[in-house]
PDB file of C-alpha atoms in Angstrom:
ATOM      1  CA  UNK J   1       3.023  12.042  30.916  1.00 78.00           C
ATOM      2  CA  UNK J   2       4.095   8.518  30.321  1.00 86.00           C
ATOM      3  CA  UNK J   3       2.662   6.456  27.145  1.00 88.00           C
ATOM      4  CA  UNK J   4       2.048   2.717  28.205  1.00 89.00           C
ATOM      5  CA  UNK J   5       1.826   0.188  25.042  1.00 90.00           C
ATOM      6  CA  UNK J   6       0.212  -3.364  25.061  1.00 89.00           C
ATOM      7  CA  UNK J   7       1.296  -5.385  22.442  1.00 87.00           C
ATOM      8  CA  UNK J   8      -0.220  -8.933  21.224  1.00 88.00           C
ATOM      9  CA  UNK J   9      -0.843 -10.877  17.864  1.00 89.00           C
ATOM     10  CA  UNK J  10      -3.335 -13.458  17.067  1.00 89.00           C
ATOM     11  CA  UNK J  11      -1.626 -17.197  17.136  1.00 85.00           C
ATOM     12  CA  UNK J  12      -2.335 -17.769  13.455  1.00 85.00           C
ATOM     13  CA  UNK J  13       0.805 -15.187  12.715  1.00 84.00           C
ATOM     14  CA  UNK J  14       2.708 -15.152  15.897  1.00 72.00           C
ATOM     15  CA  UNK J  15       5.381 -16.918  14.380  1.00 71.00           C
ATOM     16  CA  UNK J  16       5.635 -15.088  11.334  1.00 71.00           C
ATOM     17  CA  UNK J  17       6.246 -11.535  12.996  1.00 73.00           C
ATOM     18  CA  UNK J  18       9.393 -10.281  14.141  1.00 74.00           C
ATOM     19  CA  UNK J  19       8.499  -6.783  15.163  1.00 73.00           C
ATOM     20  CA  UNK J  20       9.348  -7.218  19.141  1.00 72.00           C
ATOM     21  CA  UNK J  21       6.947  -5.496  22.106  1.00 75.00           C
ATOM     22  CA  UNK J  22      10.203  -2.954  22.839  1.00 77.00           C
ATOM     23  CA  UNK J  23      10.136  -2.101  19.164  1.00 81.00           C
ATOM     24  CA  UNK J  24       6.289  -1.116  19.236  1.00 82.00           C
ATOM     25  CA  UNK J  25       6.652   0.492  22.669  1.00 82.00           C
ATOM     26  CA  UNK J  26       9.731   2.856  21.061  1.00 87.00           C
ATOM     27  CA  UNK J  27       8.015   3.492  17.978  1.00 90.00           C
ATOM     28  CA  UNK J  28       4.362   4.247  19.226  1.00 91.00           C
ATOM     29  CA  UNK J  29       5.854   6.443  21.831  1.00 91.00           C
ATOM     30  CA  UNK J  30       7.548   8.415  19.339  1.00 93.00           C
ATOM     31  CA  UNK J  31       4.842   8.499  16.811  1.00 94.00           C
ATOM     32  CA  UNK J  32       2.294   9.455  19.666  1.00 92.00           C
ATOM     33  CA  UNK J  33       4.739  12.270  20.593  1.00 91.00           C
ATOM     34  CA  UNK J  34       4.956  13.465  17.068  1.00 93.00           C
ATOM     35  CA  UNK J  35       1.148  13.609  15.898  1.00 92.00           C
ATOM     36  CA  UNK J  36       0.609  15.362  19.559  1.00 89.00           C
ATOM     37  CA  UNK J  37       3.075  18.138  18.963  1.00 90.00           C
ATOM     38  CA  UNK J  38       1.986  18.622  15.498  1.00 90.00           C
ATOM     39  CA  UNK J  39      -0.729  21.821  14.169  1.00 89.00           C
ATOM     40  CA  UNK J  40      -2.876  19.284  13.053  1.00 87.00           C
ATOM     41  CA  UNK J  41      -3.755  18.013  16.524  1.00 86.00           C
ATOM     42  CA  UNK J  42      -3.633  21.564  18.070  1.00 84.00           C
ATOM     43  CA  UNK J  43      -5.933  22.942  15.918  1.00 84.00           C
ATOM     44  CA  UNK J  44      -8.445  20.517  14.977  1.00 82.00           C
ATOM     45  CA  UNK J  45      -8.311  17.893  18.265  1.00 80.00           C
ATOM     46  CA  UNK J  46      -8.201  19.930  21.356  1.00 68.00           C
ATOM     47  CA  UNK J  47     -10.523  18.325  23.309  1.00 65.00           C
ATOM     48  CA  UNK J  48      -8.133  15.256  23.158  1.00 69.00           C
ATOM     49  CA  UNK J  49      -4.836  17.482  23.300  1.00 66.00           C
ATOM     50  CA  UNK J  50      -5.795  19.071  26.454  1.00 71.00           C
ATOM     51  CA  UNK J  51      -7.700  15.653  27.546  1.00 75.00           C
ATOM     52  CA  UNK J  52      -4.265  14.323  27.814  1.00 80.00           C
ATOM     53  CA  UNK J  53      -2.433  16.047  29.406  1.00 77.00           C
ATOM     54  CA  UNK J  54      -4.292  15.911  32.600  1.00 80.00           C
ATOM     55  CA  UNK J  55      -3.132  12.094  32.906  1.00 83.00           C
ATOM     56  CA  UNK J  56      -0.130  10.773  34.477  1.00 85.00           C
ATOM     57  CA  UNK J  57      -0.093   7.483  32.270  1.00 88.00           C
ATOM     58  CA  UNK J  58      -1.987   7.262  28.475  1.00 89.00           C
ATOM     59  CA  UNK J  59      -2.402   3.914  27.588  1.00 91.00           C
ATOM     60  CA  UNK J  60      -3.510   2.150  24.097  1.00 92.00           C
ATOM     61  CA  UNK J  61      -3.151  -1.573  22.840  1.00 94.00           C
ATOM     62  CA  UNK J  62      -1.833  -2.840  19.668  1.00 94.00           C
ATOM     63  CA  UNK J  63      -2.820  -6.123  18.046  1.00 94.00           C
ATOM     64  CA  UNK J  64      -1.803  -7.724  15.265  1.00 94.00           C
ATOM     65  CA  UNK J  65      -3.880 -10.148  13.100  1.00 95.00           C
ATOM     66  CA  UNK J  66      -4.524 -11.685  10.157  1.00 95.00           C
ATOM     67  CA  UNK J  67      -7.205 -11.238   6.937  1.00 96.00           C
ATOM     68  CA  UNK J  68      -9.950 -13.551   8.635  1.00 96.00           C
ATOM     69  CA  UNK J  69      -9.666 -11.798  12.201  1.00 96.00           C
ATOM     70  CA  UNK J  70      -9.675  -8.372  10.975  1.00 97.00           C
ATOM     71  CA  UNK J  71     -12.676  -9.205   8.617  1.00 97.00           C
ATOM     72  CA  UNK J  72     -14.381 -10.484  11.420  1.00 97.00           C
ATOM     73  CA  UNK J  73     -14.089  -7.599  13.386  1.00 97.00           C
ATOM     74  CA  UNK J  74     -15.097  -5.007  10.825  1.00 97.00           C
ATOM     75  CA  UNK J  75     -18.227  -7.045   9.966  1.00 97.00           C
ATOM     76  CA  UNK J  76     -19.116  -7.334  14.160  1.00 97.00           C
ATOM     77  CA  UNK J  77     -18.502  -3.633  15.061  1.00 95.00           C
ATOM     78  CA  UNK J  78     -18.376  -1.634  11.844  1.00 95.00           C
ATOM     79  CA  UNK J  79     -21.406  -3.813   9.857  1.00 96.00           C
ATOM     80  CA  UNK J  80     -18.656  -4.107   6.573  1.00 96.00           C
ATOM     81  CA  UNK J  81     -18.372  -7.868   5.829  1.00 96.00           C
ATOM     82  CA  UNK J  82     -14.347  -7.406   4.419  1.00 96.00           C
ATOM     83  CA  UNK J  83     -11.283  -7.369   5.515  1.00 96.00           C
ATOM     84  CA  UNK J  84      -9.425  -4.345   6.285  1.00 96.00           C
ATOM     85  CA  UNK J  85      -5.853  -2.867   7.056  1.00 97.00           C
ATOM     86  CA  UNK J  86      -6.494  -0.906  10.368  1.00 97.00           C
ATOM     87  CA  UNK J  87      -9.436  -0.659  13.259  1.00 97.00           C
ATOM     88  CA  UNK J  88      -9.323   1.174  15.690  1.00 95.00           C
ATOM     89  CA  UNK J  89     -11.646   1.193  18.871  1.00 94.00           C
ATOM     90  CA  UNK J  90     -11.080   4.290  21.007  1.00 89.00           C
ATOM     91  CA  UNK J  91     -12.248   4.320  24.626  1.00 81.00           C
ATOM     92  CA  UNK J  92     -13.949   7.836  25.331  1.00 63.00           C
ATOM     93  CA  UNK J  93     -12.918   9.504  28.661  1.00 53.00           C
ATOM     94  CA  UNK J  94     -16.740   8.785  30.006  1.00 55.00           C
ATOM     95  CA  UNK J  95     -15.804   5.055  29.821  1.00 55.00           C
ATOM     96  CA  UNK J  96     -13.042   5.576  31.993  1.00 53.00           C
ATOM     97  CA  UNK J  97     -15.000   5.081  34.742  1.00 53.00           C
ATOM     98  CA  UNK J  98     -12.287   4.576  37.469  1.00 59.00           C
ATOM     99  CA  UNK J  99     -10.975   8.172  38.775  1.00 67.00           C
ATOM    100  CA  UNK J 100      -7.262   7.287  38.051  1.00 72.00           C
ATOM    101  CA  UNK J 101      -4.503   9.302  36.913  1.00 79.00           C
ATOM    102  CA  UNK J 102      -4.411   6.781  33.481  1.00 84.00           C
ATOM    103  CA  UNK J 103      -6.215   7.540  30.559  1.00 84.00           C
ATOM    104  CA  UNK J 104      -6.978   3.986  27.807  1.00 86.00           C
ATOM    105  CA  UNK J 105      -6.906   5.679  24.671  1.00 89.00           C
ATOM    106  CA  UNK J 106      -8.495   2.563  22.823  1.00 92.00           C
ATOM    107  CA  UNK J 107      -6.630  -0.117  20.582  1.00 95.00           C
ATOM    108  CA  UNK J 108      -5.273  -0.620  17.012  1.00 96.00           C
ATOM    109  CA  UNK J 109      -5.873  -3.689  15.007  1.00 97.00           C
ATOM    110  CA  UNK J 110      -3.541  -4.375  12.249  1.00 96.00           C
ATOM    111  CA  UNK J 111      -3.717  -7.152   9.906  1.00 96.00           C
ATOM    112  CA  UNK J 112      -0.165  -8.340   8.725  1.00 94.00           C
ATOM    113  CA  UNK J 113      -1.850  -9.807   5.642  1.00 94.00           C
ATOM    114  CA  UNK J 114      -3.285  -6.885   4.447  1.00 96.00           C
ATOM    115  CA  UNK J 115      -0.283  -5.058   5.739  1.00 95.00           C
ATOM    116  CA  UNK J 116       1.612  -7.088   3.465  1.00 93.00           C
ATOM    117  CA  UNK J 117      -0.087  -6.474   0.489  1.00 96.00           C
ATOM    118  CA  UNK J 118      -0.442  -3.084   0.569  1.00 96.00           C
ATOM    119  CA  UNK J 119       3.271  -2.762   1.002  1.00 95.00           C
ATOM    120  CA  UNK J 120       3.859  -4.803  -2.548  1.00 96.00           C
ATOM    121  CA  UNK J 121       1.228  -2.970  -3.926  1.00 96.00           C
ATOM    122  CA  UNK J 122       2.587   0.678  -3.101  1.00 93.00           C
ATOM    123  CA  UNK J 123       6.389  -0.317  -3.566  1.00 95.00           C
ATOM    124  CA  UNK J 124       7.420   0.402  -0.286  1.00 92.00           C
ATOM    125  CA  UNK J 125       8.822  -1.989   2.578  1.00 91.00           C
ATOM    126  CA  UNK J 126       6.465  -3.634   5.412  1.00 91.00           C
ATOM    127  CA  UNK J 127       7.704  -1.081   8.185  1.00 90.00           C
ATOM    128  CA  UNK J 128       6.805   2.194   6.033  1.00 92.00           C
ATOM    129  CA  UNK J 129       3.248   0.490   5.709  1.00 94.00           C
ATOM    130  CA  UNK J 130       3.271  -0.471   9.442  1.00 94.00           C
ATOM    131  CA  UNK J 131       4.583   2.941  10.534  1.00 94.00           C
ATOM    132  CA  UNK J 132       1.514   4.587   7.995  1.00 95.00           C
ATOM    133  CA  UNK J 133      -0.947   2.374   9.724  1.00 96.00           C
ATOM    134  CA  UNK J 134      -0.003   2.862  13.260  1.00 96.00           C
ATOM    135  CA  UNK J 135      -0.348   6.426  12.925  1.00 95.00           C
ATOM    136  CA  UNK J 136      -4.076   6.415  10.756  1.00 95.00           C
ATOM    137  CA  UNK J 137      -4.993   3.933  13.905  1.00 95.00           C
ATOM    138  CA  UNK J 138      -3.386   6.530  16.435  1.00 94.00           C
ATOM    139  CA  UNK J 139      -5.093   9.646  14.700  1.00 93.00           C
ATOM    140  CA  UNK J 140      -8.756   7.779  14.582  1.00 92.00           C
ATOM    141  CA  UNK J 141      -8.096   6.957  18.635  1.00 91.00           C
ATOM    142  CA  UNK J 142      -6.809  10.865  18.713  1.00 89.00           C
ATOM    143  CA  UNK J 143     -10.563  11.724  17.561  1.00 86.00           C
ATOM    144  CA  UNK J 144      -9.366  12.585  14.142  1.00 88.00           C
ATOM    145  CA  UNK J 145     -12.447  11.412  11.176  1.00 85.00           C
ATOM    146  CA  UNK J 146     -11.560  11.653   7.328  1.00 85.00           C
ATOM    147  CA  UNK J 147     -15.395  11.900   5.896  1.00 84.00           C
ATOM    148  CA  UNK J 148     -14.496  14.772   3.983  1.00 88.00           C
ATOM    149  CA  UNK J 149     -11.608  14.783   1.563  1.00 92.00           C
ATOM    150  CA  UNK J 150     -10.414  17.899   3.126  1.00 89.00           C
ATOM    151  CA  UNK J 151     -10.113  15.898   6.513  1.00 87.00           C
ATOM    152  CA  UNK J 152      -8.985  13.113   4.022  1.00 90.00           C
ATOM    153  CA  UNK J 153      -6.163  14.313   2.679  1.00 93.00           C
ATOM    154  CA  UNK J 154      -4.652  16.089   6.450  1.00 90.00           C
ATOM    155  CA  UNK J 155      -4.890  12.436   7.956  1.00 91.00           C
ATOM    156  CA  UNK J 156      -2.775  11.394   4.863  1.00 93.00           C
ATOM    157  CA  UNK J 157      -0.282  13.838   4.793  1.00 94.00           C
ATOM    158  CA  UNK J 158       0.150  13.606   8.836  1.00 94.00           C
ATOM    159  CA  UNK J 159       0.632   9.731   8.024  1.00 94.00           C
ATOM    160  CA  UNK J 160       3.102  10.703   5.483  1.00 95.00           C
ATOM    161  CA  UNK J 161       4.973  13.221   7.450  1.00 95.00           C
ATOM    162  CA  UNK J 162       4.732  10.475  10.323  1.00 94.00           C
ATOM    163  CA  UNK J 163       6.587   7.797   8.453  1.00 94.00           C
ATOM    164  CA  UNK J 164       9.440  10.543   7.060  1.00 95.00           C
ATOM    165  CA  UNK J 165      10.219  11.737  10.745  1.00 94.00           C
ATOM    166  CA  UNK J 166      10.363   8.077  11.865  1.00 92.00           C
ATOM    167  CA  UNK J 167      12.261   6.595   9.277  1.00 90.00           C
ATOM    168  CA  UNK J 168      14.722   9.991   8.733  1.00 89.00           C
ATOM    169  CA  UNK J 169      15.596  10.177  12.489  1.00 80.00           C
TER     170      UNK J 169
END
C-alpha cells in the first residue's frame, strides 16, 4: 500500500513556512506507518486497520493556515467560534463513491499560529509541536475519538510516542 500526501498552505503564511511538500510526504508516511503498526490501532480501530489494507493507494491532504482560517473553519463545521490547533475532516469509505483501488482518508488543518504558540508555551521547538499535531490529526482521520479521558490520555501518549520515534530515528 502506497500513502499519497497533498500538501498546501493558505497565502497569508506561505512565505513564512519552510517545511517543504517532500518533507511532509517523508514524515506523514512514516508517522502513518507508525500509528498503523502500533496496539493502539489494532485493538481499538480495526475497522480502519483492515479498511486499509484493501487499497492500493491511501490518500489524505495537509493544509496549513493561519489563526483567522482555522477559526473560521471550526465555527462553519464544528459550531465553536475560536481558533484552534488541528481539524481534521475524515472522508468515510461510503463517500468514496468511485470503486477505485484509492482510499481519501480526509485532511488535516494546521494553523502555524497556533502551532507557534503552543510550541513557546510547552518549551519545545515548532517541529515537536508539528510532529504532535500531525499525528492527533492522523489518529482523528484513523477513527480514533478522545471523549473519555481514558481515550484521552491513549491519543496523548500515541502522540508522544509518535514524536520520540520520529525525532530519535
Amino acid at each position: 500500500m502506497n500513502l499519497n500526501v497533498s500538501y498546501s498552505c493558505s497565502d497569508s503564511i506561505n512565505d513564512k513556512i519552510e517545511y517543504t511538500e517532500e518533507f511532509f510526504e517523508v514524515v506523514i508516511e512514516d508517522i502513518f506507518r507508525y500509528i498503523l503498526d502500533t496496539d493502539y490501532v489494532k485493538n481499538n480501530l480495526k475497522i480502519y486497520n483492515s479498511l486499509i489494507s484493501n487499497y492500493e493507494v491511501v490518500e489524505l491532504s495537509l493544509y496549513l493556515c493561519d489563526n483567522e482560517e482555522i477559526k473560521y473553519l471550526n465555527s462553519k463545521y464544528r459550531g465553536i467560534d475560536s481558533s484552534t490547533d488541528v481539524l481534521s475532516f475524515p472522508m468515510s469509505a461510503e463517500e468514496n463513491l468511485i470503486d477505485l483501488p484509492i482510499l481519501h482518508l480526509g485532511e488535516i488543518i494546521i494553523s502555524i499560529e497556533k502551532l507557534r504558540e503552543q510550541a513557546k508555551q510547552n518549551s519545545h521547538d515548532e517541529m515537536h509541536e508539528m510532529l504532535y499535531l500531525i499525528s492527533h490529526g492522523m489518529l482523528h482521520l484513523l477513527g480514533a475519538h478522545h471523549e473519555t479521558v481514558e481515550n484521552y490520555n491513549n491519543v496523548v501518549d500515541l502522540q508522544n510516542r509518535v514524536v520520540e520515534y520520529i525525532t530519535n530515528r
